[in-house]
Amino acid sequence: QVQLVESGGGLVQAGGSLRLSCAASRSIFAIDAMGWYRQALGKQRELVAISTSGGSTRYADSVKGRFTISKDNAKNTVDLRMNSLKPEDTAVYYCNAVAGTFVSWGQGTQVTVSS
């Protein structure tokens, strides 16, 4: 089991930027991947970005070119830099980690983008 703590959410105007951070506790299992999901009110949870231990990254089409995920394998942290934010990016953002057979989720941090 991995404990995840998120930070960095808040209120920002359209076109602005935010950086989300997630820190994972130590685990006896190697962390294979860490990423970010988001869920807007009344909508399905969706993958935003993911980074594997090998350095591969994937992005949702809706954020590609605007968001950047970065993971520090030594520190077990993952950041999401969000640029050119749009009102449709408003959601609760959740950190995710996969370690062996375990899937862990953070508590979530609110991101609100005003028009």
JSON list of C-alpha atoms in Angstrom, two decimals:
[
{"chain": "A", "resi": 1, "resn": "GLN", "atom": "CA", "xyz": [0.00, 0.00, 0.00]},
{"chain": "A", "resi": 2, "resn": "VAL", "atom": "CA", "xyz": [1.20, 3.48, -0.93]},
{"chain": "A", "resi": 3, "resn": "GLN", "atom": "CA", "xyz": [0.01, 6.67, 0.76]},
{"chain": "A", "resi": 4, "resn": "LEU", "atom": "CA", "xyz": [-0.25, 9.68, -1.57]},
{"chain": "A", "resi": 5, "resn": "VAL", "atom": "CA", "xyz": [-0.43, 13.34, -0.59]},
{"chain": "A", "resi": 6, "resn": "GLU", "atom": "CA", "xyz": [-1.36, 15.99, -3.16]},
{"chain": "A", "resi": 7, "resn": "SER", "atom": "CA", "xyz": [-0.84, 19.73, -3.09]},
{"chain": "A", "resi": 8, "resn": "GLY", "atom": "CA", "xyz": [-0.94, 22.73, -5.39]},
{"chain": "A", "resi": 9, "resn": "GLY", "atom": "CA", "xyz": [-4.59, 23.09, -6.33]},
{"chain": "A", "resi": 10, "resn": "GLY", "atom": "CA", "xyz": [-6.41, 26.38, -6.28]},
{"chain": "A", "resi": 11, "resn": "LEU", "atom": "CA", "xyz": [-8.24, 29.07, -8.22]},
{"chain": "A", "resi": 12, "resn": "VAL", "atom": "CA", "xyz": [-6.69, 30.52, -11.35]},
{"chain": "A", "resi": 13, "resn": "GLN", "atom": "CA", "xyz": [-7.85, 32.66, -14.26]},
{"chain": "A", "resi": 14, "resn": "ALA", "atom": "CA", "xyz": [-8.12, 31.23, -17.76]},
{"chain": "A", "resi": 15, "resn": "GLY", "atom": "CA", "xyz": [-4.73, 31.23, -19.43]},
{"chain": "A", "resi": 16, "resn": "GLY", "atom": "CA", "xyz": [-2.90, 30.91, -16.14]},
{"chain": "A", "resi": 17, "resn": "SER", "atom": "CA", "xyz": [-0.75, 28.13, -14.74]},
{"chain": "A", "resi": 18, "resn": "LEU", "atom": "CA", "xyz": [-0.66, 25.82, -11.75]},
{"chain": "A", "resi": 19, "resn": "ARG", "atom": "CA", "xyz": [1.69, 23.10, -10.58]},
{"chain": "A", "resi": 20, "resn": "LEU", "atom": "CA", "xyz": [0.34, 20.07, -8.76]},
{"chain": "A", "resi": 21, "resn": "SER", "atom": "CA", "xyz": [2.61, 17.87, -6.65]},
{"chain": "A", "resi": 22, "resn": "CYS", "atom": "CA", "xyz": [2.19, 14.38, -5.25]},
{"chain": "A", "resi": 23, "resn": "ALA", "atom": "CA", "xyz": [4.42, 12.60, -2.76]},
{"chain": "A", "resi": 24, "resn": "ALA", "atom": "CA", "xyz": [4.30, 8.85, -2.17]},
{"chain": "A", "resi": 25, "resn": "SER", "atom": "CA", "xyz": [5.26, 7.09, 1.03]},
{"chain": "A", "resi": 26, "resn": "ARG", "atom": "CA", "xyz": [7.90, 4.41, 0.96]},
{"chain": "A", "resi": 27, "resn": "SER", "atom": "CA", "xyz": [6.74, 0.98, -0.15]},
{"chain": "A", "resi": 28, "resn": "ILE", "atom": "CA", "xyz": [8.26, -2.49, -0.12]},
{"chain": "A", "resi": 29, "resn": "PHE", "atom": "CA", "xyz": [7.11, -2.70, -3.74]},
{"chain": "A", "resi": 30, "resn": "ALA", "atom": "CA", "xyz": [8.72, -0.70, -6.49]},
{"chain": "A", "resi": 31, "resn": "ILE", "atom": "CA", "xyz": [6.42, 1.96, -7.89]},
{"chain": "A", "resi": 32, "resn": "ASP", "atom": "CA", "xyz": [5.80, 1.11, -11.54]},
{"chain": "A", "resi": 33, "resn": "ALA", "atom": "CA", "xyz": [3.89, 4.23, -12.54]},
{"chain": "A", "resi": 34, "resn": "MET", "atom": "CA", "xyz": [2.48, 7.46, -11.18]},
{"chain": "A", "resi": 35, "resn": "GLY", "atom": "CA", "xyz": [-0.02, 9.74, -12.81]},
{"chain": "A", "resi": 36, "resn": "TRP", "atom": "CA", "xyz": [-2.86, 12.19, -12.56]},
{"chain": "A", "resi": 37, "resn": "TYR", "atom": "CA", "xyz": [-6.59, 11.76, -13.11]},
{"chain": "A", "resi": 38, "resn": "ARG", "atom": "CA", "xyz": [-9.35, 14.32, -12.86]},
{"chain": "A", "resi": 39, "resn": "GLN", "atom": "CA", "xyz": [-13.08, 14.30, -12.31]},
{"chain": "A", "resi": 40, "resn": "ALA", "atom": "CA", "xyz": [-15.34, 17.24, -13.02]},
{"chain": "A", "resi": 41, "resn": "LEU", "atom": "CA", "xyz": [-18.65, 17.55, -11.19]},
{"chain": "A", "resi": 42, "resn": "GLY", "atom": "CA", "xyz": [-21.18, 15.20, -12.75]},
{"chain": "A", "resi": 43, "resn": "LYS", "atom": "CA", "xyz": [-18.66, 13.69, -15.16]},
{"chain": "A", "resi": 44, "resn": "GLN", "atom": "CA", "xyz": [-16.58, 10.52, -15.40]},
{"chain": "A", "resi": 45, "resn": "ARG", "atom": "CA", "xyz": [-13.06, 10.31, -14.02]},
{"chain": "A", "resi": 46, "resn": "GLU", "atom": "CA", "xyz": [-10.49, 10.57, -16.80]},
{"chain": "A", "resi": 47, "resn": "LEU", "atom": "CA", "xyz": [-6.79, 10.02, -17.18]},
{"chain": "A", "resi": 48, "resn": "VAL", "atom": "CA", "xyz": [-4.82, 13.25, -17.54]},
{"chain": "A", "resi": 49, "resn": "ALA", "atom": "CA", "xyz": [-1.21, 12.06, -17.67]},
{"chain": "A", "resi": 50, "resn": "ILE", "atom": "CA", "xyz": [0.90, 9.12, -16.55]},
{"chain": "A", "resi": 51, "resn": "SER", "atom": "CA", "xyz": [4.62, 8.46, -16.15]},
{"chain": "A", "resi": 52, "resn": "THR", "atom": "CA", "xyz": [6.22, 5.02, -15.81]},
{"chain": "A", "resi": 53, "resn": "SER", "atom": "CA", "xyz": [9.36, 4.07, -13.91]},
{"chain": "A", "resi": 54, "resn": "GLY", "atom": "CA", "xyz": [11.07, 3.72, -17.27]},
{"chain": "A", "resi": 55, "resn": "GLY", "atom": "CA", "xyz": [10.31, 7.31, -18.19]},
{"chain": "A", "resi": 56, "resn": "SER", "atom": "CA", "xyz": [7.49, 6.83, -20.69]},
{"chain": "A", "resi": 57, "resn": "THR", "atom": "CA", "xyz": [4.70, 9.41, -20.57]},
{"chain": "A", "resi": 58, "resn": "ARG", "atom": "CA", "xyz": [1.16, 9.57, -21.91]},
{"chain": "A", "resi": 59, "resn": "TYR", "atom": "CA", "xyz": [-1.26, 12.47, -22.05]},
{"chain": "A", "resi": 60, "resn": "ALA", "atom": "CA", "xyz": [-4.94, 12.90, -22.69]},
{"chain": "A", "resi": 61, "resn": "ASP", "atom": "CA", "xyz": [-5.61, 14.59, -26.01]},
{"chain": "A", "resi": 62, "resn": "SER", "atom": "CA", "xyz": [-7.39, 17.42, -24.22]},
{"chain": "A", "resi": 63, "resn": "VAL", "atom": "CA", "xyz": [-4.24, 18.45, -22.31]},
{"chain": "A", "resi": 64, "resn": "LYS", "atom": "CA", "xyz": [-1.49, 17.49, -24.73]},
{"chain": "A", "resi": 65, "resn": "GLY", "atom": "CA", "xyz": [0.82, 20.42, -25.35]},
{"chain": "A", "resi": 66, "resn": "ARG", "atom": "CA", "xyz": [-0.43, 22.31, -22.29]},
{"chain": "A", "resi": 67, "resn": "PHE", "atom": "CA", "xyz": [0.35, 19.96, -19.37]},
{"chain": "A", "resi": 68, "resn": "THR", "atom": "CA", "xyz": [3.67, 18.35, -18.47]},
{"chain": "A", "resi": 69, "resn": "ILE", "atom": "CA", "xyz": [4.14, 15.44, -16.08]},
{"chain": "A", "resi": 70, "resn": "SER", "atom": "CA", "xyz": [7.47, 14.82, -14.37]},
{"chain": "A", "resi": 71, "resn": "LYS", "atom": "CA", "xyz": [8.38, 12.04, -11.95]},
{"chain": "A", "resi": 72, "resn": "ASP", "atom": "CA", "xyz": [11.37, 11.70, -9.65]},
{"chain": "A", "resi": 73, "resn": "ASN", "atom": "CA", "xyz": [11.88, 7.98, -9.11]},
{"chain": "A", "resi": 74, "resn": "ALA", "atom": "CA", "xyz": [14.40, 8.49, -6.31]},
{"chain": "A", "resi": 75, "resn": "LYS", "atom": "CA", "xyz": [12.06, 10.72, -4.31]},
{"chain": "A", "resi": 76, "resn": "ASN", "atom": "CA", "xyz": [8.81, 8.98, -5.32]},
{"chain": "A", "resi": 77, "resn": "THR", "atom": "CA", "xyz": [7.19, 12.24, -6.31]},
{"chain": "A", "resi": 78, "resn": "VAL", "atom": "CA", "xyz": [5.27, 13.31, -9.40]},
{"chain": "A", "resi": 79, "resn": "ASP", "atom": "CA", "xyz": [4.39, 16.82, -10.55]},
{"chain": "A", "resi": 80, "resn": "LEU", "atom": "CA", "xyz": [1.90, 18.10, -13.09]},
{"chain": "A", "resi": 81, "resn": "ARG", "atom": "CA", "xyz": [2.62, 21.49, -14.59]},
{"chain": "A", "resi": 82, "resn": "MET", "atom": "CA", "xyz": [-0.53, 22.93, -16.13]},
{"chain": "A", "resi": 83, "resn": "ASN", "atom": "CA", "xyz": [-0.24, 25.85, -18.53]},
{"chain": "A", "resi": 84, "resn": "SER", "atom": "CA", "xyz": [-2.81, 27.75, -20.61]},
{"chain": "A", "resi": 85, "resn": "LEU", "atom": "CA", "xyz": [-5.57, 26.59, -18.31]},
{"chain": "A", "resi": 86, "resn": "LYS", "atom": "CA", "xyz": [-9.15, 26.63, -19.56]},
{"chain": "A", "resi": 87, "resn": "PRO", "atom": "CA", "xyz": [-12.46, 26.66, -17.65]},
{"chain": "A", "resi": 88, "resn": "GLU", "atom": "CA", "xyz": [-13.06, 23.11, -18.86]},
{"chain": "A", "resi": 89, "resn": "ASP", "atom": "CA", "xyz": [-9.98, 22.02, -16.89]},
{"chain": "A", "resi": 90, "resn": "THR", "atom": "CA", "xyz": [-11.93, 22.68, -13.69]},
{"chain": "A", "resi": 91, "resn": "ALA", "atom": "CA", "xyz": [-12.05, 19.41, -11.73]},
{"chain": "A", "resi": 92, "resn": "VAL", "atom": "CA", "xyz": [-10.78, 17.53, -8.73]},
{"chain": "A", "resi": 93, "resn": "TYR", "atom": "CA", "xyz": [-7.35, 16.18, -9.61]},
{"chain": "A", "resi": 94, "resn": "TYR", "atom": "CA", "xyz": [-6.23, 12.86, -8.12]},
{"chain": "A", "resi": 95, "resn": "CYS", "atom": "CA", "xyz": [-2.74, 11.43, -7.88]},
{"chain": "A", "resi": 96, "resn": "ASN", "atom": "CA", "xyz": [-2.42, 7.75, -8.73]},
{"chain": "A", "resi": 97, "resn": "ALA", "atom": "CA", "xyz": [0.33, 5.19, -8.16]},
{"chain": "A", "resi": 98, "resn": "VAL", "atom": "CA", "xyz": [0.76, 1.57, -9.18]},
{"chain": "A", "resi": 99, "resn": "ALA", "atom": "CA", "xyz": [3.16, -0.55, -7.12]},
{"chain": "A", "resi": 100, "resn": "GLY", "atom": "CA", "xyz": [3.11, -4.25, -7.87]},
{"chain": "A", "resi": 101, "resn": "THR", "atom": "CA", "xyz": [-0.49, -5.36, -7.46]},
{"chain": "A", "resi": 102, "resn": "PHE", "atom": "CA", "xyz": [-1.47, -2.27, -5.46]},
{"chain": "A", "resi": 103, "resn": "VAL", "atom": "CA", "xyz": [-3.29, 0.75, -6.89]},
{"chain": "A", "resi": 104, "resn": "SER", "atom": "CA", "xyz": [-3.35, 3.84, -4.67]},
{"chain": "A", "resi": 105, "resn": "TRP", "atom": "CA", "xyz": [-5.18, 7.16, -4.91]},
{"chain": "A", "resi": 106, "resn": "GLY", "atom": "CA", "xyz": [-4.64, 10.50, -3.29]},
{"chain": "A", "resi": 107, "resn": "GLN", "atom": "CA", "xyz": [-7.37, 12.46, -1.56]},
{"chain": "A", "resi": 108, "resn": "GLY", "atom": "CA", "xyz": [-7.72, 14.88, -4.47]},
{"chain": "A", "resi": 109, "resn": "THR", "atom": "CA", "xyz": [-7.08, 18.59, -4.92]},
{"chain": "A", "resi": 110, "resn": "GLN", "atom": "CA", "xyz": [-9.52, 21.07, -6.44]},
{"chain": "A", "resi": 111, "resn": "VAL", "atom": "CA", "xyz": [-8.52, 23.07, -9.50]},
{"chain": "A", "resi": 112, "resn": "THR", "atom": "CA", "xyz": [-10.90, 25.84, -10.53]},
{"chain": "A", "resi": 113, "resn": "VAL", "atom": "CA", "xyz": [-10.32, 27.91, -13.66]},
{"chain": "A", "resi": 114, "resn": "SER", "atom": "CA", "xyz": [-12.37, 31.08, -13.97]},
{"chain": "A", "resi": 115, "resn": "SER", "atom": "CA", "xyz": [-13.35, 32.66, -17.27]}
]
